GROMACS .gro file of C-alpha atoms in nm:
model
  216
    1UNK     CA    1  -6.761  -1.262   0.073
    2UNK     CA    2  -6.743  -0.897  -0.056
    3UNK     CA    3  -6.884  -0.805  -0.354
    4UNK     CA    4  -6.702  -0.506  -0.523
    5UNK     CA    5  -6.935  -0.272  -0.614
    6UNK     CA    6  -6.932  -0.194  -1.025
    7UNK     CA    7  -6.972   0.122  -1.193
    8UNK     CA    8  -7.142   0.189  -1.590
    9UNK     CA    9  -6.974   0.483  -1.719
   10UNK     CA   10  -7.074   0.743  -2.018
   11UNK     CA   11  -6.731   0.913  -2.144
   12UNK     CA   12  -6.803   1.241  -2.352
   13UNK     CA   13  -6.489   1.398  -2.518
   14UNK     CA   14  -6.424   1.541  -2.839
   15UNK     CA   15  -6.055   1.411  -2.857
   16UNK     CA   16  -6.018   1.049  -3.006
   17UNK     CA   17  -5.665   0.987  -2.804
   18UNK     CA   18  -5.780   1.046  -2.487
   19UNK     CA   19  -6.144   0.924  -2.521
   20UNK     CA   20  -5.954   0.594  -2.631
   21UNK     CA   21  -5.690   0.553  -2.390
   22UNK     CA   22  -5.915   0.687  -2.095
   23UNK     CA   23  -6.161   0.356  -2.240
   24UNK     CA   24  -5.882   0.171  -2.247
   25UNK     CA   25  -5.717   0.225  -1.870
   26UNK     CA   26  -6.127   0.169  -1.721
   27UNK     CA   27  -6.147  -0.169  -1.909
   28UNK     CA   28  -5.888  -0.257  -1.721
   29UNK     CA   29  -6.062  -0.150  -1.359
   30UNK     CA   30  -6.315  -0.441  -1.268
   31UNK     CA   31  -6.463  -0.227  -1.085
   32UNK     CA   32  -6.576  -0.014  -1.415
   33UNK     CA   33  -6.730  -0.079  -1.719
   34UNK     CA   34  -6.747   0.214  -2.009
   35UNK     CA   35  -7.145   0.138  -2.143
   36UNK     CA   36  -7.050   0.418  -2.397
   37UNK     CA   37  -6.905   0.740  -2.577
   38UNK     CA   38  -6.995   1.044  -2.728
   39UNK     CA   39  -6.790   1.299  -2.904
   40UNK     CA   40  -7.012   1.601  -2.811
   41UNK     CA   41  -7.287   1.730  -2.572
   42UNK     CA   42  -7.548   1.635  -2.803
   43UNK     CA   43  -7.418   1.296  -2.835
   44UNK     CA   44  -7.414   1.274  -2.458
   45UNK     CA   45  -7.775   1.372  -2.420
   46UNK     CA   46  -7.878   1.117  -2.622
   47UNK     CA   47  -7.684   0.822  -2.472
   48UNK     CA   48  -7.767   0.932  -2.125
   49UNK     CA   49  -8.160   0.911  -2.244
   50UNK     CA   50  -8.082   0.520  -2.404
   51UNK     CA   51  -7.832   0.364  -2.206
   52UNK     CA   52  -7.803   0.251  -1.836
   53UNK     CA   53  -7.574   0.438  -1.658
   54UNK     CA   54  -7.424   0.548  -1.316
   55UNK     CA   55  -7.243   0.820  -1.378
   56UNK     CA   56  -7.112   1.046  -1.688
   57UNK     CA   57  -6.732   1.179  -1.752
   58UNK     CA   58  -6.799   1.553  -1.959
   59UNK     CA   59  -6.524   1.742  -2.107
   60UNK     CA   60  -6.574   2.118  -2.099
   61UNK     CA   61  -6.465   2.209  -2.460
   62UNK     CA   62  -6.668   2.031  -2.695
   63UNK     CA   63  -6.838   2.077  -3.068
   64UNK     CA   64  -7.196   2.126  -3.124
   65UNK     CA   65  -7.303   2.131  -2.741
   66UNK     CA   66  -7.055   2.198  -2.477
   67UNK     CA   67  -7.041   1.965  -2.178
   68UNK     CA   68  -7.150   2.331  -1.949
   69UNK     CA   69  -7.457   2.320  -2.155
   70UNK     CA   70  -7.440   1.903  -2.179
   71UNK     CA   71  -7.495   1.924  -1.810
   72UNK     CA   72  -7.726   2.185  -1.747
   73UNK     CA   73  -7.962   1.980  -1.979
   74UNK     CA   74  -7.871   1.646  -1.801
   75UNK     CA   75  -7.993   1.749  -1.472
   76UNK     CA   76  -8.337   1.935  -1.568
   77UNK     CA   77  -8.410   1.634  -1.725
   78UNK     CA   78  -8.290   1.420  -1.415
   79UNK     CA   79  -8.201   1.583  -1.103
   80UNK     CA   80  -8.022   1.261  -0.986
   81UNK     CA   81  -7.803   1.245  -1.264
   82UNK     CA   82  -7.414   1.233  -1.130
   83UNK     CA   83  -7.179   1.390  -1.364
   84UNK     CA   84  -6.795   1.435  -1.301
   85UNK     CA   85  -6.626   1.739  -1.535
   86UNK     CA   86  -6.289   1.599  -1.672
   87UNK     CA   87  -6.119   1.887  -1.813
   88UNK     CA   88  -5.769   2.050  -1.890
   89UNK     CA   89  -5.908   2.354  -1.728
   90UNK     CA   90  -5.802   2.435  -1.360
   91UNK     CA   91  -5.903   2.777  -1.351
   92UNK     CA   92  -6.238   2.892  -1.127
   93UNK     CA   93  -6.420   3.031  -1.405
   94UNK     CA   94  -6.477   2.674  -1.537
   95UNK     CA   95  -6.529   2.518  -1.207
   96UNK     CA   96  -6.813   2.748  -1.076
   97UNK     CA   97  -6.959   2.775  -1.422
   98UNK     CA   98  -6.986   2.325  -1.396
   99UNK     CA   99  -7.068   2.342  -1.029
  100UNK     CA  100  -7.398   2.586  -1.139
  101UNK     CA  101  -7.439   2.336  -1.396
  102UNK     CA  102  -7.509   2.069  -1.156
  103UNK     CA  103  -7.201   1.843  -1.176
  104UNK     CA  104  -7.058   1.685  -0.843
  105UNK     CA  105  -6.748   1.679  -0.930
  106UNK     CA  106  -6.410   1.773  -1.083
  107UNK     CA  107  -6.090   1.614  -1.188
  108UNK     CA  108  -5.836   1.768  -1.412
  109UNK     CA  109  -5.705   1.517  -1.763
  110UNK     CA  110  -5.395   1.555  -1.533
  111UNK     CA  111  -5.530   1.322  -1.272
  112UNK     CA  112  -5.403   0.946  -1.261
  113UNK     CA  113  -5.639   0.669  -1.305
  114UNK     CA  114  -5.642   0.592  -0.944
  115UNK     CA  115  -5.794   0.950  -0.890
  116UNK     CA  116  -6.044   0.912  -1.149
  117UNK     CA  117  -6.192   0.565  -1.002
  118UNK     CA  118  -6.210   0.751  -0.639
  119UNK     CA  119  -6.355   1.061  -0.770
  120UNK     CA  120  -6.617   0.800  -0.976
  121UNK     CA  121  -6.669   0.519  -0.652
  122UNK     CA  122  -6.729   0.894  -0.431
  123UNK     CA  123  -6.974   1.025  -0.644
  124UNK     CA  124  -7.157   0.687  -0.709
  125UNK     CA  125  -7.201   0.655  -0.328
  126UNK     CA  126  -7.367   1.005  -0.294
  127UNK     CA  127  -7.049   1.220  -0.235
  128UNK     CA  128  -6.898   1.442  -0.408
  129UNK     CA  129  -6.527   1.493  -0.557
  130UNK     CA  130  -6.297   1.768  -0.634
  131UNK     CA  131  -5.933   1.789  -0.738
  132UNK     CA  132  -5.711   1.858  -0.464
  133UNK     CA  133  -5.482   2.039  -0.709
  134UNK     CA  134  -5.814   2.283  -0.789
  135UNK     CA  135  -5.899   2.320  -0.446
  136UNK     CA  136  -5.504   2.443  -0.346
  137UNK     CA  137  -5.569   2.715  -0.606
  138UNK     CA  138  -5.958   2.787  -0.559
  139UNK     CA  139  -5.859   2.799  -0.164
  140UNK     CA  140  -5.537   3.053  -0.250
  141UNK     CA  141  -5.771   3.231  -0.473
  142UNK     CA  142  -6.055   3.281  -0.213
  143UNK     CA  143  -5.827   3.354   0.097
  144UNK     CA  144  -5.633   3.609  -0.133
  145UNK     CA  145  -5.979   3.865  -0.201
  146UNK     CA  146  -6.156   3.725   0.094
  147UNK     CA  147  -6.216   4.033   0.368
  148UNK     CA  148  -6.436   4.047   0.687
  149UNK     CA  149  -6.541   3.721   0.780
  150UNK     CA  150  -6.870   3.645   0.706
  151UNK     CA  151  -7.156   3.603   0.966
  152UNK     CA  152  -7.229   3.287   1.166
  153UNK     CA  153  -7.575   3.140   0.964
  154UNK     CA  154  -7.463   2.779   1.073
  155UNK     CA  155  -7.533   2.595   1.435
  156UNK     CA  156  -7.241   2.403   1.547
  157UNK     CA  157  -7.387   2.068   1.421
  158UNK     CA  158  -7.475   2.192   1.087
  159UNK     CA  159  -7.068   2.289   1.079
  160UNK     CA  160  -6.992   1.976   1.189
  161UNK     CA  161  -7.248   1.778   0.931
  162UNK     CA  162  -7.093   2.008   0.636
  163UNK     CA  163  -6.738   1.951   0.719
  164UNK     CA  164  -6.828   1.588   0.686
  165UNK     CA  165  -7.027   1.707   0.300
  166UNK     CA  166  -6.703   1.887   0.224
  167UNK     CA  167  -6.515   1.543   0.288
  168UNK     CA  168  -6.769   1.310   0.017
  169UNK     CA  169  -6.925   1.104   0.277
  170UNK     CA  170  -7.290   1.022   0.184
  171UNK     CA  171  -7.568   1.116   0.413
  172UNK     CA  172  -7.594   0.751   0.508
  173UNK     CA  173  -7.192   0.729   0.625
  174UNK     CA  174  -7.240   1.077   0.860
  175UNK     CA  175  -7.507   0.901   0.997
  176UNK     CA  176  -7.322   0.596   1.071
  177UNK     CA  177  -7.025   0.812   1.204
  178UNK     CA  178  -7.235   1.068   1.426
  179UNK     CA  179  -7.465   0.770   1.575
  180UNK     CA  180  -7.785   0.948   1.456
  181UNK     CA  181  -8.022   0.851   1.203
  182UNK     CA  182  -8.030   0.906   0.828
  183UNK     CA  183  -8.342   1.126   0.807
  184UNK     CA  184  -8.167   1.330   1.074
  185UNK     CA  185  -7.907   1.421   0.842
  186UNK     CA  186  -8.098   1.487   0.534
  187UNK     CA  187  -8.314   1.746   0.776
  188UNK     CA  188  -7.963   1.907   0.905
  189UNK     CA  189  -7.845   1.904   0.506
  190UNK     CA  190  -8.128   2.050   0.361
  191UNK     CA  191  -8.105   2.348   0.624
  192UNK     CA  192  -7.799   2.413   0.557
  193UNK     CA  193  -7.876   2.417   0.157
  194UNK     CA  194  -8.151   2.642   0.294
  195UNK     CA  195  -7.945   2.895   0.501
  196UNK     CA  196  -7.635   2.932   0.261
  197UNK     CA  197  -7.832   2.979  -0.041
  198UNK     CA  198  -7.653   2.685  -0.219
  199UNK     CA  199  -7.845   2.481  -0.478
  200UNK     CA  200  -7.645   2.145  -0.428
  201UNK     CA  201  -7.358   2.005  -0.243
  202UNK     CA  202  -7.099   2.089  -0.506
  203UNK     CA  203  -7.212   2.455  -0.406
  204UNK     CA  204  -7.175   2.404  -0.005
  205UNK     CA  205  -6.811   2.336  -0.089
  206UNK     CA  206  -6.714   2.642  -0.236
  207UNK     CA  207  -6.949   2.813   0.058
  208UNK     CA  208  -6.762   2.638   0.308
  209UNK     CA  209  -6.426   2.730   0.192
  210UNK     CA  210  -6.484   3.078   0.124
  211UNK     CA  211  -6.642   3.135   0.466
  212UNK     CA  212  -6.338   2.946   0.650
  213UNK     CA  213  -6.533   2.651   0.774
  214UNK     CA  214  -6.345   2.376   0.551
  215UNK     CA  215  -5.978   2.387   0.457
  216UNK     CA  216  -5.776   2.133   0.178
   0.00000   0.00000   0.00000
């Protein structure tokens, strides 16, 4: 028999109706459970330090400590740490600002519940998860100013292995899907980091959509 996997969740938003009813539509996922909430960056820090957790919902626009800041803290102090920005905010400015922040990934307050347990089950697994209404316009955005086409710095394989990234599959499932071993793949992803000049995976996305590799 299957055991579904569960998920402990840190929620961090400043607004009381939505921190509630977000609380409110995960107690109702078995899947999740919601080990706490903050009300500020600050607040966030602090439960991420005390409390066992998976992964951490941030609003953008917060008091005291924003959840840009929030994050950037977060991750010096673990590297591992998996954050997901839940904002109001679709425009790029606020994505690339949380992506060099170190989150790994993105929903918009518009999203369904559905949308928010995939984008927390994919980033819990290793992946990583972005809107598909922010990618339509980050996409339009980037195909509207982008020029020349850049020059080829990856080998076919290392395409291949990033359009698989770009999709939220772990290192572990690319493995299992291109019949070669795990170590393999964290060699081939770690070049690619390397040649592209991308600190993280949230980063090869944006790479790989600007230089016409991946598509939404």
């Amino acid at each position: 028999m299957n055991e579904e996997k569960s998920y402990k969740i840190l929620l961090a938003d400043d607004h009381a109706l939505f921190l509630s009813g977000l609380q409110g539509l995960l107690a109702r996922r078995p899947e999740c459970e919601v080990v706490g909430t903050a009300t500020n960056g600050e607040e966030c820090l602090a439960l991420m330090r005390e409390r066992t957790h998976d992964v951490v919902l941030m609003d953008i626009d917060m008091p005291v400590m924003d959840g840009i800041r929030a994050t950037e803290q977060a991750v010096t102090d673990n590297p591992d740490e998996k954050i997901i920005t839940l904002s109001m905010h679709g425009d790029d400015e606020f994505y690339f600002r949380m992506v060099e922040a170190g989150a790994k990934g993105f929903i918009l307050k518009s999203s369904d519940i559905d949308e928010v347990v995939t984008a927390i089950r994919t980033v819990c697994d290793g992946g990583t998860y972005f809107s598909q209404e922010l990618l339509r316009n980050l996409v339009g955005n980037l195909k509207s100013t982008r020029g020349e086409r850049p020059e080829e710095v990856l080998s076919e394989r290392e395409k291949e292995i990033l359009l698989l990234i770009c999709r939220g599959m772990s290192n572990q499932e690319i493995a299992d899907g291109l019949f070669i071993s795990k170590r393999t793949v964290d060699k081939h992803r770690a070049n690619i980091l390397e040649k592209t000049g991308c600190r993280n995976t949230a980063n090869l996305v944006v790479w790989a959509i600007k230089n016409g590799i991946a598509e939404v």
